[in-house]
Amino acid sequence: MKKQFAKKIPYLVLAGFICAVGIGAPQISLAKQTNSAPKVVNQQSEKTLQKIEIGQKIKVPEFKLKENTYVLDYKISDVTGDSVKDQVILVGIKEKIDGKLDAYASNLSVIVQDGKTNRYYKYDWVYKGTDGKLYGELGREPNLIIGDYTGNKVNDIITTAPQGGNGGYVDHLFLTWEGNKLKDVLAKDVVADNQELYTNSQANFSLKLPASWKGHYKTSQYAGASANKIIPLAKHVVQFDYTTKDRKDAEMLLMISVFSKNDWSHLSSEQGPPVGSVITEANGMVYVYTTPQSNPFDPQSKDGKLFDQLYGDLKIGKFFTLLK
């Protein structure tokens, strides 16, 4: 298992304004991802799409999947652009611990069965380790998000791989259909200006982060009781922290909180400094962003200058998007 450490951030009631708010999609940090050649199998003998259930073992003989390969998530959607619904299957290897399946799955792969041709396509999610070798991605209860995030009117596939539970980070794989195969979106620079994409399927939003942020931030996300400890009444809290070069210090650049409409109405009516500014409201939920009131570093220091730059590069209204 990959290990990571997430510093708990105390409750901050900070407010500020980065830019005029406007409305504009999986941590996204996708820095570890590498290309993996898609595989294709012609399964013309299939008359219908095979029945899939989350949690079941899966076999596609032509791919030679291991015995303990399980269906982790499953969606039906047209991702090939031919107006026929396809099967999108997230699979991974699971081991038993004390007789129960581990919450973690390794060697994650995305399999698409084309609804029109019944062909199978497989994309293995791999990353390069510090030793330079390629390893299969793993995650704790990974899942799929389907939606058109490239703007080409064809649904794309985002796979999330949470690492370490509350306070941990989340890896994402962003696939699109092109040239009759699955391709890694960021590997081909579809996201403009080398921006990184953060997405949170539970909180139902995503955010394009400036290219300048790459390598200078970490993300912590909280939900339920954990979010409520950060900001009272919040259903979800996501905090983006600037990290110093030695990784020994972290200061908040941005916090996005999600409240029910009633809870936000109650919270915003209380006296005292505002929690933040509303980005948008949808489906009975209110999305709020909070930024620091001042630079926590010496403005003339390297960290102080970089913090100001990263803060200034963020356009929350332009690059915030609700998931479909």
Coordinates of C-alpha atoms in Angstrom, one line a residue:
M1 CA 0.0 0.0 0.0
K2 CA 1.1 3.5 -0.7
K3 CA 1.5 5.5 2.5
Q4 CA 0.9 9.2 3.0
F5 CA 0.5 11.6 5.9
A6 CA -2.1 14.3 6.0
K7 CA -1.8 17.1 8.6
K8 CA -5.1 18.0 10.2
I9 CA -6.0 21.6 9.6
P10 CA -7.7 23.5 12.4
Y11 CA -10.9 25.3 11.8
L12 CA -10.2 28.6 10.0
V13 CA -12.8 31.3 9.6
L14 CA -11.1 33.2 6.8
A15 CA -12.6 35.3 4.0
G16 CA -11.3 36.9 0.9
F17 CA -11.9 37.5 -2.7
I18 CA -9.8 36.2 -5.6
C19 CA -11.9 37.3 -8.5
A20 CA -15.4 38.0 -9.5
V21 CA -17.4 34.8 -9.2
G22 CA -18.7 33.1 -12.3
I23 CA -19.5 29.5 -13.2
G24 CA -17.4 27.3 -15.3
A25 CA -14.6 19.2 -13.3
P26 CA -10.7 13.8 -11.3
Q27 CA -7.0 16.0 -6.0
I28 CA -7.1 16.8 -9.3
S29 CA -3.5 15.7 -9.1
L30 CA -2.8 13.4 -12.0
A31 CA 1.0 13.9 -11.9
K32 CA 1.8 10.2 -11.3
Q33 CA -0.2 8.9 -14.3
T34 CA 1.6 7.5 -17.3
N35 CA 0.4 6.3 -20.6
S36 CA -0.8 2.7 -20.9
A37 CA -1.5 1.2 -24.3
P38 CA -5.1 0.2 -24.6
K39 CA -6.0 -3.3 -25.6
V40 CA -8.9 -4.4 -27.8
V41 CA -10.6 -7.7 -28.2
N42 CA -13.3 -8.5 -30.8
Q43 CA -16.1 -10.3 -29.0
Q44 CA -18.5 -10.6 -32.0
S45 CA -20.1 -13.8 -30.6
E46 CA -21.7 -11.8 -27.8
K47 CA -25.3 -11.0 -28.7
T48 CA -26.0 -8.7 -25.7
L49 CA -23.9 -6.8 -23.2
Q50 CA -22.9 -9.1 -20.4
K51 CA -24.6 -8.7 -17.0
I52 CA -22.4 -6.8 -14.6
E53 CA -22.8 -6.4 -10.8
I54 CA -20.5 -4.4 -8.5
G55 CA -18.6 -6.7 -6.2
Q56 CA -18.6 -9.7 -8.5
K57 CA -15.6 -11.4 -9.9
I58 CA -15.2 -10.7 -13.6
K59 CA -13.7 -12.8 -16.4
V60 CA -12.9 -11.6 -19.9
P61 CA -10.8 -14.6 -21.1
E62 CA -9.0 -12.7 -23.9
F63 CA -7.6 -10.3 -21.3
K64 CA -6.4 -13.0 -19.0
L65 CA -7.6 -11.3 -15.8
K66 CA -6.4 -12.7 -12.6
E67 CA -8.7 -14.9 -10.5
N68 CA -9.2 -12.3 -7.8
T69 CA -10.2 -9.4 -10.2
Y70 CA -13.4 -7.8 -9.1
V71 CA -15.9 -5.2 -10.5
L72 CA -15.3 -2.1 -8.4
D73 CA -17.8 0.2 -10.2
Y74 CA -20.0 0.0 -13.3
K75 CA -21.8 2.5 -15.5
I76 CA -23.8 2.3 -18.7
S77 CA -23.3 5.3 -21.0
D78 CA -22.3 6.1 -24.6
V79 CA -18.6 6.8 -24.3
T80 CA -17.7 5.9 -27.9
G81 CA -19.8 8.6 -29.5
D82 CA -22.0 6.3 -31.7
S83 CA -25.2 7.0 -29.8
V84 CA -25.3 3.4 -28.5
K85 CA -24.8 2.9 -24.8
D86 CA -21.6 1.1 -23.7
Q87 CA -20.6 -0.7 -20.6
V88 CA -17.9 1.0 -18.6
I89 CA -16.4 -1.3 -16.0
L90 CA -13.8 -0.4 -13.4
V91 CA -11.9 -3.5 -12.2
G92 CA -9.1 -4.3 -9.8
I93 CA -7.5 -7.0 -7.8
K94 CA -8.6 -7.5 -4.2
E95 CA -7.1 -9.6 -1.4
K96 CA -8.8 -11.1 1.6
I97 CA -7.8 -9.9 5.1
D98 CA -9.1 -11.9 8.0
G99 CA -11.6 -13.5 5.7
K100 CA -13.0 -10.2 4.3
L101 CA -12.2 -8.4 1.1
D102 CA -9.8 -5.5 1.6
A103 CA -11.3 -2.0 0.9
Y104 CA -8.3 -1.4 -1.2
A105 CA -8.0 -2.7 -4.8
S106 CA -4.8 -2.8 -6.9
N107 CA -3.9 -3.0 -10.6
L108 CA -6.9 -0.8 -11.5
S109 CA -8.1 -1.0 -15.1
V110 CA -11.0 0.4 -17.1
I111 CA -12.8 -2.0 -19.5
V112 CA -15.3 -0.7 -22.0
Q113 CA -17.6 -3.0 -23.9
D114 CA -18.8 -1.2 -27.1
G115 CA -22.6 -1.5 -27.1
K116 CA -22.6 -1.4 -30.9
T117 CA -19.9 -3.9 -31.8
N118 CA -19.6 -5.8 -28.5
R119 CA -15.8 -5.4 -28.6
Y120 CA -13.9 -5.0 -25.4
Y121 CA -11.3 -2.3 -24.8
K122 CA -9.1 -2.2 -21.7
Y123 CA -6.9 0.5 -20.3
D124 CA -4.5 -0.3 -17.5
W125 CA -3.9 2.5 -15.0
V126 CA -0.2 2.6 -14.2
Y127 CA 2.1 5.0 -12.5
K128 CA 5.9 5.4 -12.3
G129 CA 7.4 4.7 -8.9
T130 CA 10.3 6.5 -7.4
D131 CA 12.5 3.6 -8.6
G132 CA 11.5 4.3 -12.2
K133 CA 9.4 1.1 -12.5
L134 CA 5.8 1.0 -13.6
Y135 CA 3.2 -0.2 -11.0
G136 CA -0.6 -0.8 -11.2
E137 CA -2.6 2.0 -9.5
L138 CA -4.4 1.2 -6.3
G139 CA -7.2 2.9 -4.4
R140 CA -9.6 2.6 -1.5
E141 CA -13.1 2.1 -2.9
P142 CA -12.4 3.6 -6.3
N143 CA -15.2 4.7 -8.5
L144 CA -16.2 6.0 -12.0
I145 CA -17.6 9.4 -13.0
I146 CA -19.0 9.8 -16.5
G147 CA -19.5 13.2 -18.3
D148 CA -18.4 15.3 -21.2
Y149 CA -15.5 17.2 -19.7
T150 CA -13.5 17.8 -22.9
G151 CA -16.4 19.6 -24.6
N152 CA -16.5 17.3 -27.6
K153 CA -20.1 16.2 -26.9
V154 CA -18.9 12.6 -26.1
N155 CA -18.9 11.4 -22.5
D156 CA -15.5 10.9 -20.9
I157 CA -14.5 8.6 -18.1
I158 CA -12.9 9.8 -14.8
T159 CA -11.7 7.2 -12.4
T160 CA -11.0 8.2 -8.8
A161 CA -8.7 6.3 -6.5
P162 CA -8.8 7.6 -2.9
Q163 CA -5.7 7.2 -0.9
G164 CA -5.9 6.9 2.9
G165 CA -9.4 7.9 3.7
N166 CA -10.3 11.2 5.4
G167 CA -7.5 13.7 5.0
G168 CA -5.8 11.7 2.3
Y169 CA -5.5 12.6 -1.3
V170 CA -7.2 11.2 -4.4
D171 CA -5.6 10.1 -7.7
H172 CA -7.5 10.4 -10.9
L173 CA -7.4 8.9 -14.4
F174 CA -9.1 10.9 -17.1
L175 CA -9.9 8.9 -20.3
T176 CA -11.6 10.0 -23.5
W177 CA -12.5 8.1 -26.6
E178 CA -10.4 9.0 -29.6
G179 CA -9.2 7.2 -32.7
N180 CA -11.3 4.1 -31.8
K181 CA -9.5 3.7 -28.4
L182 CA -9.3 5.1 -24.9
K183 CA -6.7 7.8 -24.4
D184 CA -5.4 9.6 -21.3
V185 CA -6.7 13.2 -21.5
L186 CA -3.8 14.8 -19.6
A187 CA -1.2 12.8 -21.4
K188 CA -2.3 14.5 -24.6
D189 CA -2.7 17.9 -23.1
V190 CA -6.5 18.2 -23.7
V191 CA -6.8 20.3 -20.5
A192 CA -5.7 23.8 -21.5
D193 CA -2.5 25.3 -20.4
N194 CA -1.4 22.2 -18.6
Q195 CA -3.9 22.8 -15.8
E196 CA -4.4 20.1 -13.3
L197 CA -8.0 18.9 -12.7
Y198 CA -9.4 18.2 -9.2
T199 CA -12.7 16.4 -8.9
N200 CA -14.8 15.2 -6.0
S201 CA -17.6 12.9 -6.9
Q202 CA -19.1 12.9 -3.4
A203 CA -19.3 16.7 -3.3
N204 CA -20.3 16.8 -6.9
F205 CA -17.8 19.4 -8.3
S206 CA -14.5 19.7 -10.0
L207 CA -12.0 22.5 -10.3
K208 CA -9.3 23.2 -12.9
L209 CA -6.2 24.4 -11.1
P210 CA -3.6 26.8 -12.6
A211 CA -0.6 25.3 -14.2
S212 CA 1.6 27.3 -11.8
W213 CA 0.2 25.3 -8.8
K214 CA 1.7 22.0 -10.0
G215 CA 4.1 20.6 -7.4
H216 CA 3.3 23.4 -4.9
Y217 CA 0.1 22.2 -3.2
K218 CA -1.6 19.4 -1.5
T219 CA -5.3 18.6 -1.2
S220 CA -7.2 17.4 1.9
Q221 CA -10.9 16.5 1.7
Y222 CA -13.4 15.8 4.4
A223 CA -17.0 14.7 4.5
G224 CA -19.7 14.3 7.1
A225 CA -18.6 14.6 10.7
S226 CA -15.0 15.3 9.6
A227 CA -16.2 18.2 7.5
N228 CA -18.3 19.5 10.3
K229 CA -15.2 19.6 12.6
I230 CA -13.5 21.9 10.0
I231 CA -16.5 24.2 9.5
P232 CA -19.7 23.7 11.5
L233 CA -22.7 22.5 9.4
A234 CA -20.5 21.8 6.3
K235 CA -21.3 18.6 4.4
H236 CA -18.0 18.6 2.5
V237 CA -14.8 20.6 2.9
V238 CA -11.9 20.5 0.5
Q239 CA -8.7 22.4 1.4
F240 CA -5.9 23.3 -1.0
D241 CA -2.7 24.1 0.9
Y242 CA 0.4 25.7 -0.4
T243 CA 3.4 23.5 0.6
T244 CA 7.0 24.8 1.0
K245 CA 9.8 23.2 -0.9
D246 CA 10.9 21.1 2.0
R247 CA 7.2 20.0 2.6
K248 CA 7.6 20.9 6.2
D249 CA 5.0 23.8 6.2
A250 CA 1.6 24.1 4.6
E251 CA -0.7 27.1 4.5
M252 CA -4.2 27.4 3.0
L253 CA -4.6 28.8 -0.5
L254 CA -8.2 27.9 -1.0
M255 CA -11.0 26.1 0.8
I256 CA -14.3 25.0 -0.8
S257 CA -17.2 24.0 1.5
V258 CA -20.6 22.6 0.7
F259 CA -23.7 23.3 2.8
S260 CA -27.3 22.5 2.6
K261 CA -29.3 25.6 1.6
N262 CA -30.9 25.8 5.0
D263 CA -27.6 25.3 6.9
W264 CA -26.0 28.0 4.8
S265 CA -28.8 30.4 5.4
H266 CA -28.4 29.9 9.1
L267 CA -24.6 30.1 9.1
S268 CA -24.5 33.2 6.9
S269 CA -26.9 35.1 9.1
E270 CA -24.7 34.8 12.2
Q271 CA -22.7 37.7 13.3
G272 CA -18.9 37.7 12.8
P273 CA -16.6 37.3 9.8
P274 CA -18.2 35.5 6.8
V275 CA -17.1 31.9 6.2
G276 CA -16.6 32.7 2.5
S277 CA -18.3 33.7 -0.7
V278 CA -20.9 31.7 -2.6
I279 CA -19.8 30.2 -5.9
T280 CA -23.2 28.6 -6.9
E281 CA -26.3 26.9 -5.6
A282 CA -27.6 23.6 -7.1
N283 CA -29.8 20.7 -6.0
G284 CA -30.4 22.3 -2.6
M285 CA -26.7 22.7 -1.9
V286 CA -24.6 25.8 -1.6
Y287 CA -20.9 25.9 -2.7
V288 CA -18.7 28.4 -0.9
Y289 CA -15.1 29.3 -1.4
T290 CA -12.8 30.8 1.3
T291 CA -9.4 32.3 0.8
P292 CA -6.8 33.7 3.2
Q293 CA -7.0 37.3 4.3
S294 CA -3.3 37.9 4.0
N295 CA 0.0 36.2 2.9
P296 CA 1.2 33.9 5.8
F297 CA 4.8 34.3 4.6
D298 CA 7.2 37.2 4.5
P299 CA 6.1 38.8 1.2
Q300 CA 9.7 39.3 0.2
S301 CA 10.7 35.7 0.8
K302 CA 10.6 33.0 -2.0
D303 CA 7.6 31.3 -0.4
G304 CA 5.9 34.7 0.1
K305 CA 6.3 35.7 -3.6
L306 CA 5.3 32.2 -4.8
F307 CA 2.2 32.2 -2.5
D308 CA 1.1 35.5 -3.9
Q309 CA 1.6 34.3 -7.5
L310 CA -0.4 31.1 -6.9
Y311 CA -3.2 33.0 -5.2
G312 CA -3.4 35.5 -8.0
D313 CA -3.5 32.8 -10.7
L314 CA -6.6 31.1 -9.3
K315 CA -9.9 32.0 -11.1
I316 CA -12.4 30.1 -9.0
G317 CA -15.5 31.3 -10.9
K318 CA -14.2 30.5 -14.3
F319 CA -12.9 27.0 -13.6
F320 CA -15.4 25.6 -11.0
T321 CA -17.8 23.1 -12.5
L322 CA -20.6 21.0 -11.1
L323 CA -20.5 17.3 -12.1
K324 CA -23.4 15.9 -14.0

